[in-house]
Amino acid sequence: MNSTDDPQSRGDEAGAYQAPLTARHFAPQYWGSWLFLALAWVLQELPRSAVRGLASGLGRLIQRFAGRSRAVAERNLELCFPEMSAAERARRLEAYYRYQAQTVLDYGLLWFGKPGQHAARIRIEGLEHYERLQASGKPVIILAPHSLALDYGGVRMSQMYDGVSFAKPMKNPVLEWINHRSRTRYSGDIFARDQGLRPAIRQLKRGRFFYYLPDEDLGADGAVFVDFFGVQKATLTALGRLARMSKAVVLPSFAWYDAAADQYVMRLWPPIEGYPTGDDELDARRMNEAVEQGVRQAPAQYLWSMRLFRTRPEGEPRLYPDRKG
C-alpha cells in the first residue's frame, strides 16, 4: 500500500488532522460509546422496515426531551416561514425530528457499510455539473449546507472523487475516531477549522474538491449581515474570498433522506454564475440564496436546531431566549 492508499499517510502529507485509535479510547468512561457503536452495527443488519419504524418512535422521543434545542428549532421555523400556520410549523418540526432520528439510526451505514452499500443507498443527482468542471480542470468548491444527511453526501462524493473538508473535532474521542475514519475512508481528508483557509486553497489547486460548510453563525468577525429567509443573518464572507483566491467554481448542494426510495440523496446544482463578484455583501447574499434553494428541496431536513441568528446587528434584540444554567 502506498501513501496515497493509506488514509493516515495521505492526510499527513496534506497537513490534515488525524484521529487515530489509542488506548485512551478504551477507558471505562467510553464503554457506553462502544456500546452505541455496537448498536449502530446491529441496526445495519436489521430489516429496513424495522429501522424506519424505530425512527418514527425515536423522533417523537427526541422531540419530547429536546428542551432548549427544540425551542431554537421552533424559533427558526417561525422566523424563516412566517407564512406558515402554527399547525404547519408543528408538523414540519415533527418531521424534522423524525428525519433526525432516521439519519442517526443509519449512521452504521457510514461507519460499517461496504462500498457497494454506499453506492446503492447514497445517490448523487446533478453529478454532470461536477464532472464537467473537473474535466475542464477548474477547482470546485461544493457548498454544503448543514443538512441532517450532510455526512452521507460527503462520504459518497469522496468514494467517487478526491476531496477535502473542514470539521470541528468532537469532544468524545470514540465518536470522533469513528466519524473521522468514515469521512477519510476513501479519498477524503479533514482539516480542523482553526487551520484556516490555506490548506483548502492548496488542495483545490491540486485538483481536489472542497466540501465546504459555511452556513453557521460564528459571530460578527469575518461576517456581514445579509438576508437568510428574510432575516438578517451574520453570514461568513470566506466562501467568496476562497473562490477568488483559488479561482474555484462554487457548486451548491443539499443532502437529504428520500423516504420513498429509502436512499440518501445529494443534489448538485449548476455553478453560481459570476461568483464571486468581489462585493462581500452581494456574495454572502448569493451564498445564502443557494443555501435557501437547497433547504427548499427538503425543508424538514435542514439543521434547524442551529442558532442561525445568534449574532444580531448592533441595537437589535436577541431572537432566542437566554441560555440558563
Tab-separated table of C-alpha atoms in Angstrom:
chain	number	residue	atom	x	y	z
A	1	MET	CA	0.000	0.000	0.000
A	2	ASN	CA	1.488	3.344	-0.981
A	3	SER	CA	0.953	6.578	0.899
A	4	THR	CA	-1.921	7.687	-1.289
A	5	ASP	CA	-3.836	4.491	-0.429
A	6	ASP	CA	-3.373	4.856	3.329
A	7	PRO	CA	-5.734	7.499	4.773
A	8	GLN	CA	-3.374	8.483	7.605
A	9	SER	CA	-0.293	8.770	5.369
A	10	ARG	CA	-2.300	10.685	2.781
A	11	GLY	CA	-3.662	13.018	5.456
A	12	ASP	CA	-0.201	13.583	6.925
A	13	GLU	CA	1.071	14.623	3.510
A	14	ALA	CA	-1.809	17.076	3.069
A	15	GLY	CA	-1.439	18.510	6.576
A	16	ALA	CA	-4.868	17.245	7.630
A	17	TYR	CA	-5.582	16.457	11.258
A	18	GLN	CA	-5.701	12.822	12.370
A	19	ALA	CA	-7.830	10.908	14.873
A	20	PRO	CA	-6.001	7.597	15.465
A	21	LEU	CA	-7.317	4.860	17.735
A	22	THR	CA	-5.374	4.761	21.008
A	23	ALA	CA	-5.552	3.049	24.392
A	24	ARG	CA	-7.371	6.116	25.742
A	25	HIS	CA	-10.415	5.212	23.654
A	26	PHE	CA	-10.959	2.073	25.744
A	27	ALA	CA	-11.086	3.815	29.122
A	28	PRO	CA	-14.183	2.930	31.207
A	29	GLN	CA	-15.838	6.317	30.634
A	30	TYR	CA	-16.107	5.484	26.933
A	31	TRP	CA	-17.581	1.983	27.227
A	32	GLY	CA	-21.021	3.434	26.625
A	33	SER	CA	-19.780	4.904	23.346
A	34	TRP	CA	-18.547	1.482	22.243
A	35	LEU	CA	-21.967	0.034	23.080
A	36	PHE	CA	-23.506	2.744	20.903
A	37	LEU	CA	-21.223	1.733	18.018
A	38	ALA	CA	-22.208	-1.901	18.518
A	39	LEU	CA	-25.881	-0.890	18.377
A	40	ALA	CA	-25.238	1.036	15.158
A	41	TRP	CA	-23.721	-2.104	13.643
A	42	VAL	CA	-26.718	-4.207	14.726
A	43	LEU	CA	-29.156	-1.680	13.252
A	44	GLN	CA	-27.456	-2.080	9.891
A	45	GLU	CA	-28.309	-5.769	9.966
A	46	LEU	CA	-31.994	-5.274	10.772
A	47	PRO	CA	-34.727	-5.179	8.097
A	48	ARG	CA	-35.185	-1.654	6.803
A	49	SER	CA	-38.861	-1.646	7.760
A	50	ALA	CA	-37.870	-2.217	11.383
A	51	VAL	CA	-35.307	0.596	11.374
A	52	ARG	CA	-37.772	3.016	9.815
A	53	GLY	CA	-40.348	2.093	12.431
A	54	LEU	CA	-37.799	2.740	15.159
A	55	ALA	CA	-37.016	6.135	13.632
A	56	SER	CA	-40.622	7.224	13.923
A	57	GLY	CA	-40.785	6.388	17.619
A	58	LEU	CA	-37.323	7.740	18.369
A	59	GLY	CA	-38.140	11.003	16.617
A	60	ARG	CA	-41.109	11.592	18.915
A	61	LEU	CA	-38.909	10.792	21.920
A	62	ILE	CA	-36.158	13.195	20.834
A	63	GLN	CA	-38.689	15.950	20.233
A	64	ARG	CA	-40.240	15.455	23.652
A	65	PHE	CA	-36.929	15.737	25.515
A	66	ALA	CA	-35.034	18.113	23.197
A	67	GLY	CA	-35.673	21.051	25.515
A	68	ARG	CA	-33.541	24.054	24.577
A	69	SER	CA	-32.670	22.796	21.082
A	70	ARG	CA	-36.367	22.277	20.350
A	71	ALA	CA	-37.061	25.865	21.364
A	72	VAL	CA	-34.345	27.022	18.934
A	73	ALA	CA	-35.768	24.892	16.115
A	74	GLU	CA	-39.287	26.218	16.769
A	75	ARG	CA	-37.999	29.799	16.717
A	76	ASN	CA	-36.051	29.245	13.483
A	77	LEU	CA	-39.103	27.825	11.741
A	78	GLU	CA	-41.189	30.744	12.979
A	79	LEU	CA	-38.628	33.265	11.682
A	80	CYS	CA	-37.941	31.579	8.334
A	81	PHE	CA	-41.504	30.570	7.444
A	82	PRO	CA	-43.811	33.289	8.788
A	83	GLU	CA	-46.349	32.450	6.081
A	84	MET	CA	-46.955	29.013	7.623
A	85	SER	CA	-49.605	28.474	10.265
A	86	ALA	CA	-48.619	27.268	13.722
A	87	ALA	CA	-50.065	23.838	12.887
A	88	GLU	CA	-47.997	23.633	9.680
A	89	ARG	CA	-44.824	24.540	11.526
A	90	ALA	CA	-45.623	21.944	14.204
A	91	ARG	CA	-45.900	19.256	11.510
A	92	ARG	CA	-42.599	20.370	9.995
A	93	LEU	CA	-40.944	20.239	13.415
A	94	GLU	CA	-42.288	16.720	13.961
A	95	ALA	CA	-40.895	15.694	10.560
A	96	TYR	CA	-37.565	17.296	11.442
A	97	TYR	CA	-37.150	15.091	14.490
A	98	ARG	CA	-38.302	12.009	12.612
A	99	TYR	CA	-35.677	12.584	9.915
A	100	GLN	CA	-33.099	13.384	12.559
A	101	ALA	CA	-33.773	10.025	14.194
A	102	GLN	CA	-33.580	8.267	10.818
A	103	THR	CA	-30.184	9.737	9.943
A	104	VAL	CA	-28.802	8.895	13.395
A	105	LEU	CA	-30.035	5.294	13.238
A	106	ASP	CA	-28.495	4.929	9.781
A	107	TYR	CA	-25.025	6.116	10.773
A	108	GLY	CA	-23.962	2.482	10.827
A	109	LEU	CA	-24.179	2.661	7.030
A	110	LEU	CA	-21.433	5.291	7.029
A	111	TRP	CA	-19.358	3.665	9.755
A	112	PHE	CA	-19.606	-0.006	8.780
A	113	GLY	CA	-21.187	-0.134	5.318
A	114	LYS	CA	-19.386	-1.746	2.405
A	115	PRO	CA	-18.534	0.236	-0.755
A	116	GLY	CA	-21.367	-1.452	-2.652
A	117	GLN	CA	-23.846	-0.438	0.042
A	118	HIS	CA	-22.672	3.169	-0.116
A	119	ALA	CA	-23.075	3.162	-3.886
A	120	ALA	CA	-26.550	1.604	-3.696
A	121	ARG	CA	-28.009	3.604	-0.824
A	122	ILE	CA	-26.499	7.061	-1.416
A	123	ARG	CA	-27.125	8.629	-4.796
A	124	ILE	CA	-25.822	11.847	-6.292
A	125	GLU	CA	-28.056	13.894	-8.571
A	126	GLY	CA	-26.602	16.528	-10.890
A	127	LEU	CA	-23.180	14.862	-10.916
A	128	GLU	CA	-22.712	16.017	-14.501
A	129	HIS	CA	-22.132	19.564	-13.219
A	130	TYR	CA	-19.132	18.416	-11.193
A	131	GLU	CA	-17.784	16.103	-13.864
A	132	ARG	CA	-17.898	18.837	-16.491
A	133	LEU	CA	-15.924	21.211	-14.279
A	134	GLN	CA	-13.446	18.516	-13.289
A	135	ALA	CA	-12.836	17.641	-16.937
A	136	SER	CA	-12.114	21.300	-17.677
A	137	GLY	CA	-9.532	21.431	-14.885
A	138	LYS	CA	-11.389	24.034	-12.800
A	139	PRO	CA	-11.129	23.826	-8.994
A	140	VAL	CA	-14.509	23.077	-7.408
A	141	ILE	CA	-15.955	24.108	-4.053
A	142	ILE	CA	-19.103	22.198	-3.105
A	143	LEU	CA	-21.287	24.473	-0.984
A	144	ALA	CA	-22.718	22.012	1.548
A	145	PRO	CA	-25.340	23.379	3.977
A	146	HIS	CA	-25.797	21.774	7.380
A	147	SER	CA	-28.491	19.274	6.483
A	148	LEU	CA	-29.235	16.220	8.608
A	149	ALA	CA	-27.791	13.985	5.855
A	150	LEU	CA	-24.673	16.081	5.294
A	151	ASP	CA	-22.211	13.259	6.029
A	152	TYR	CA	-23.935	10.865	3.642
A	153	GLY	CA	-23.361	13.106	0.645
A	154	GLY	CA	-19.774	13.775	1.658
A	155	VAL	CA	-18.882	10.107	2.016
A	156	ARG	CA	-20.411	9.208	-1.363
A	157	MET	CA	-18.622	12.055	-3.150
A	158	SER	CA	-15.301	11.059	-1.577
A	159	GLN	CA	-15.938	7.473	-2.691
A	160	MET	CA	-16.026	8.636	-6.312
A	161	TYR	CA	-13.712	11.656	-6.317
A	162	ASP	CA	-10.820	13.075	-4.327
A	163	GLY	CA	-11.826	15.796	-1.880
A	164	VAL	CA	-11.249	17.547	1.439
A	165	SER	CA	-13.366	19.288	4.055
A	166	PHE	CA	-13.268	21.135	7.388
A	167	ALA	CA	-14.666	19.797	10.658
A	168	LYS	CA	-14.652	20.629	14.333
A	169	PRO	CA	-13.287	17.593	16.228
A	170	MET	CA	-15.836	16.014	18.545
A	171	LYS	CA	-15.227	16.008	22.297
A	172	ASN	CA	-15.940	12.278	22.582
A	173	PRO	CA	-12.789	10.578	21.209
A	174	VAL	CA	-14.573	7.337	20.287
A	175	LEU	CA	-17.196	9.106	18.191
A	176	GLU	CA	-14.509	11.376	16.736
A	177	TRP	CA	-12.444	8.334	15.754
A	178	ILE	CA	-15.310	6.503	14.025
A	179	ASN	CA	-16.548	9.679	12.301
A	180	HIS	CA	-13.074	10.633	11.098
A	181	ARG	CA	-12.467	7.061	9.934
A	182	SER	CA	-15.699	7.159	7.919
A	183	ARG	CA	-15.042	10.574	6.387
A	184	THR	CA	-11.495	9.673	5.318
A	185	ARG	CA	-12.160	6.073	4.333
A	186	TYR	CA	-11.953	6.693	0.615
A	187	SER	CA	-10.197	9.807	-0.631
A	188	GLY	CA	-11.250	12.452	1.854
A	189	ASP	CA	-9.014	14.440	4.183
A	190	ILE	CA	-10.334	16.583	7.025
A	191	PHE	CA	-8.808	19.830	8.229
A	192	ALA	CA	-9.579	21.489	11.542
A	193	ARG	CA	-11.386	24.800	11.285
A	194	ASP	CA	-8.602	26.606	13.139
A	195	GLN	CA	-6.129	25.661	10.390
A	196	GLY	CA	-7.630	28.454	8.278
A	197	LEU	CA	-8.224	28.596	4.517
A	198	ARG	CA	-4.685	27.954	3.298
A	199	PRO	CA	-4.919	24.127	3.389
A	200	ALA	CA	-8.150	24.247	1.366
A	201	ILE	CA	-6.562	26.547	-1.220
A	202	ARG	CA	-3.585	24.207	-1.604
A	203	GLN	CA	-5.805	21.160	-2.064
A	204	LEU	CA	-8.112	22.942	-4.519
A	205	LYS	CA	-5.102	23.822	-6.642
A	206	ARG	CA	-4.145	20.135	-6.620
A	207	GLY	CA	-7.486	19.254	-8.182
A	208	ARG	CA	-9.312	18.042	-5.076
A	209	PHE	CA	-12.861	19.290	-4.447
A	210	PHE	CA	-13.559	21.162	-1.224
A	211	TYR	CA	-16.733	20.205	0.670
A	212	TYR	CA	-17.414	23.473	2.485
A	213	LEU	CA	-19.984	24.192	5.219
A	214	PRO	CA	-20.148	27.990	5.650
A	215	ASP	CA	-23.722	28.475	6.910
A	216	GLU	CA	-23.163	28.598	10.690
A	217	ASP	CA	-23.387	31.803	12.692
A	218	LEU	CA	-19.843	32.079	14.092
A	219	GLY	CA	-20.142	35.683	15.208
A	220	ALA	CA	-19.625	39.065	13.599
A	221	ASP	CA	-15.917	38.660	12.836
A	222	GLY	CA	-15.394	37.781	9.182
A	223	ALA	CA	-19.126	38.117	8.523
A	224	VAL	CA	-21.646	40.554	7.071
A	225	PHE	CA	-25.352	40.857	7.821
A	226	VAL	CA	-27.480	39.781	4.867
A	227	ASP	CA	-30.877	38.118	4.490
A	228	PHE	CA	-31.427	34.430	5.071
A	229	PHE	CA	-35.093	33.547	4.545
A	230	GLY	CA	-35.858	37.233	5.063
A	231	VAL	CA	-33.995	37.536	8.377
A	232	GLN	CA	-30.681	39.348	8.792
A	233	LYS	CA	-28.004	36.742	9.489
A	234	ALA	CA	-24.301	37.077	10.302
A	235	THR	CA	-23.002	35.363	7.159
A	236	LEU	CA	-19.383	34.371	6.637
A	237	THR	CA	-17.595	36.012	3.720
A	238	ALA	CA	-14.964	33.261	3.483
A	239	LEU	CA	-16.586	31.441	0.547
A	240	GLY	CA	-16.195	34.405	-1.783
A	241	ARG	CA	-12.613	35.009	-0.689
A	242	LEU	CA	-11.765	31.321	-1.028
A	243	ALA	CA	-13.265	31.119	-4.512
A	244	ARG	CA	-11.388	34.243	-5.571
A	245	MET	CA	-8.018	33.132	-4.166
A	246	SER	CA	-8.246	29.608	-5.611
A	247	LYS	CA	-10.052	30.603	-8.840
A	248	ALA	CA	-12.612	27.952	-7.945
A	249	VAL	CA	-16.185	27.477	-9.127
A	250	VAL	CA	-18.892	27.027	-6.465
A	251	LEU	CA	-21.438	24.228	-6.842
A	252	PRO	CA	-24.456	24.477	-4.497
A	253	SER	CA	-25.611	21.198	-2.967
A	254	PHE	CA	-28.019	19.729	-0.451
A	255	ALA	CA	-28.258	16.231	1.047
A	256	TRP	CA	-31.422	14.605	2.380
A	257	TYR	CA	-33.109	11.288	3.102
A	258	ASP	CA	-35.549	10.160	0.409
A	259	ALA	CA	-38.093	8.120	2.373
A	260	ALA	CA	-39.913	6.870	-0.736
A	261	ALA	CA	-36.740	5.302	-2.156
A	262	ASP	CA	-35.131	4.591	1.233
A	263	GLN	CA	-31.984	6.261	-0.074
A	264	TYR	CA	-29.851	9.209	0.854
A	265	VAL	CA	-29.534	11.812	-1.878
A	266	MET	CA	-27.186	14.682	-2.539
A	267	ARG	CA	-28.149	17.049	-5.329
A	268	LEU	CA	-25.644	19.274	-7.093
A	269	TRP	CA	-26.938	22.379	-8.867
A	270	PRO	CA	-25.179	24.312	-11.658
A	271	PRO	CA	-22.405	26.672	-10.563
A	272	ILE	CA	-23.266	30.059	-9.078
A	273	GLU	CA	-22.788	32.304	-12.113
A	274	GLY	CA	-20.457	35.280	-11.924
A	275	TYR	CA	-19.305	34.326	-8.439
A	276	PRO	CA	-17.528	35.851	-6.636
A	277	THR	CA	-18.259	39.456	-7.515
A	278	GLY	CA	-15.796	40.951	-5.031
A	279	ASP	CA	-18.624	42.607	-3.099
A	280	ASP	CA	-18.745	40.820	0.279
A	281	GLU	CA	-22.400	41.594	0.948
A	282	LEU	CA	-23.563	40.584	-2.525
A	283	ASP	CA	-21.501	37.397	-2.456
A	284	ALA	CA	-22.786	36.495	1.015
A	285	ARG	CA	-26.383	37.047	-0.071
A	286	ARG	CA	-25.878	34.896	-3.172
A	287	MET	CA	-24.436	32.155	-0.997
A	288	ASN	CA	-27.480	32.345	1.283
A	289	GLU	CA	-29.755	32.157	-1.759
A	290	ALA	CA	-28.006	28.940	-2.772
A	291	VAL	CA	-28.489	27.542	0.750
A	292	GLU	CA	-32.168	28.539	0.662
A	293	GLN	CA	-32.534	26.709	-2.660
A	294	GLY	CA	-31.184	23.561	-1.036
A	295	VAL	CA	-33.341	23.870	2.069
A	296	ARG	CA	-36.475	24.156	-0.071
A	297	GLN	CA	-35.588	20.782	-1.587
A	298	ALA	CA	-36.265	19.102	1.759
A	299	PRO	CA	-37.303	21.821	4.246
A	300	ALA	CA	-37.735	19.481	7.207
A	301	GLN	CA	-34.164	18.197	6.857
A	302	TYR	CA	-32.073	21.298	7.472
A	303	LEU	CA	-30.369	21.509	10.876
A	304	TRP	CA	-32.995	23.780	12.404
A	305	SER	CA	-31.608	23.358	15.909
A	306	MET	CA	-28.589	25.541	14.981
A	307	ARG	CA	-28.703	29.058	16.417
A	308	LEU	CA	-28.768	30.534	12.927
A	309	PHE	CA	-29.471	34.083	14.073
A	310	ARG	CA	-27.483	34.153	17.315
A	311	THR	CA	-25.495	37.268	16.345
A	312	ARG	CA	-27.573	40.406	15.817
A	313	PRO	CA	-26.819	43.738	14.176
A	314	GLU	CA	-25.972	46.436	16.692
A	315	GLY	CA	-29.060	47.628	18.519
A	316	GLU	CA	-31.282	44.679	17.558
A	317	PRO	CA	-32.747	42.446	20.275
A	318	ARG	CA	-31.832	38.793	20.619
A	319	LEU	CA	-34.021	36.335	18.750
A	320	TYR	CA	-33.546	33.365	21.105
A	321	PRO	CA	-34.212	33.006	24.826
A	322	ASP	CA	-31.160	33.440	27.032
A	323	ARG	CA	-29.375	30.229	27.946
A	324	LYS	CA	-29.966	29.234	31.566
A	325	GLY	CA	-27.882	27.096	33.841
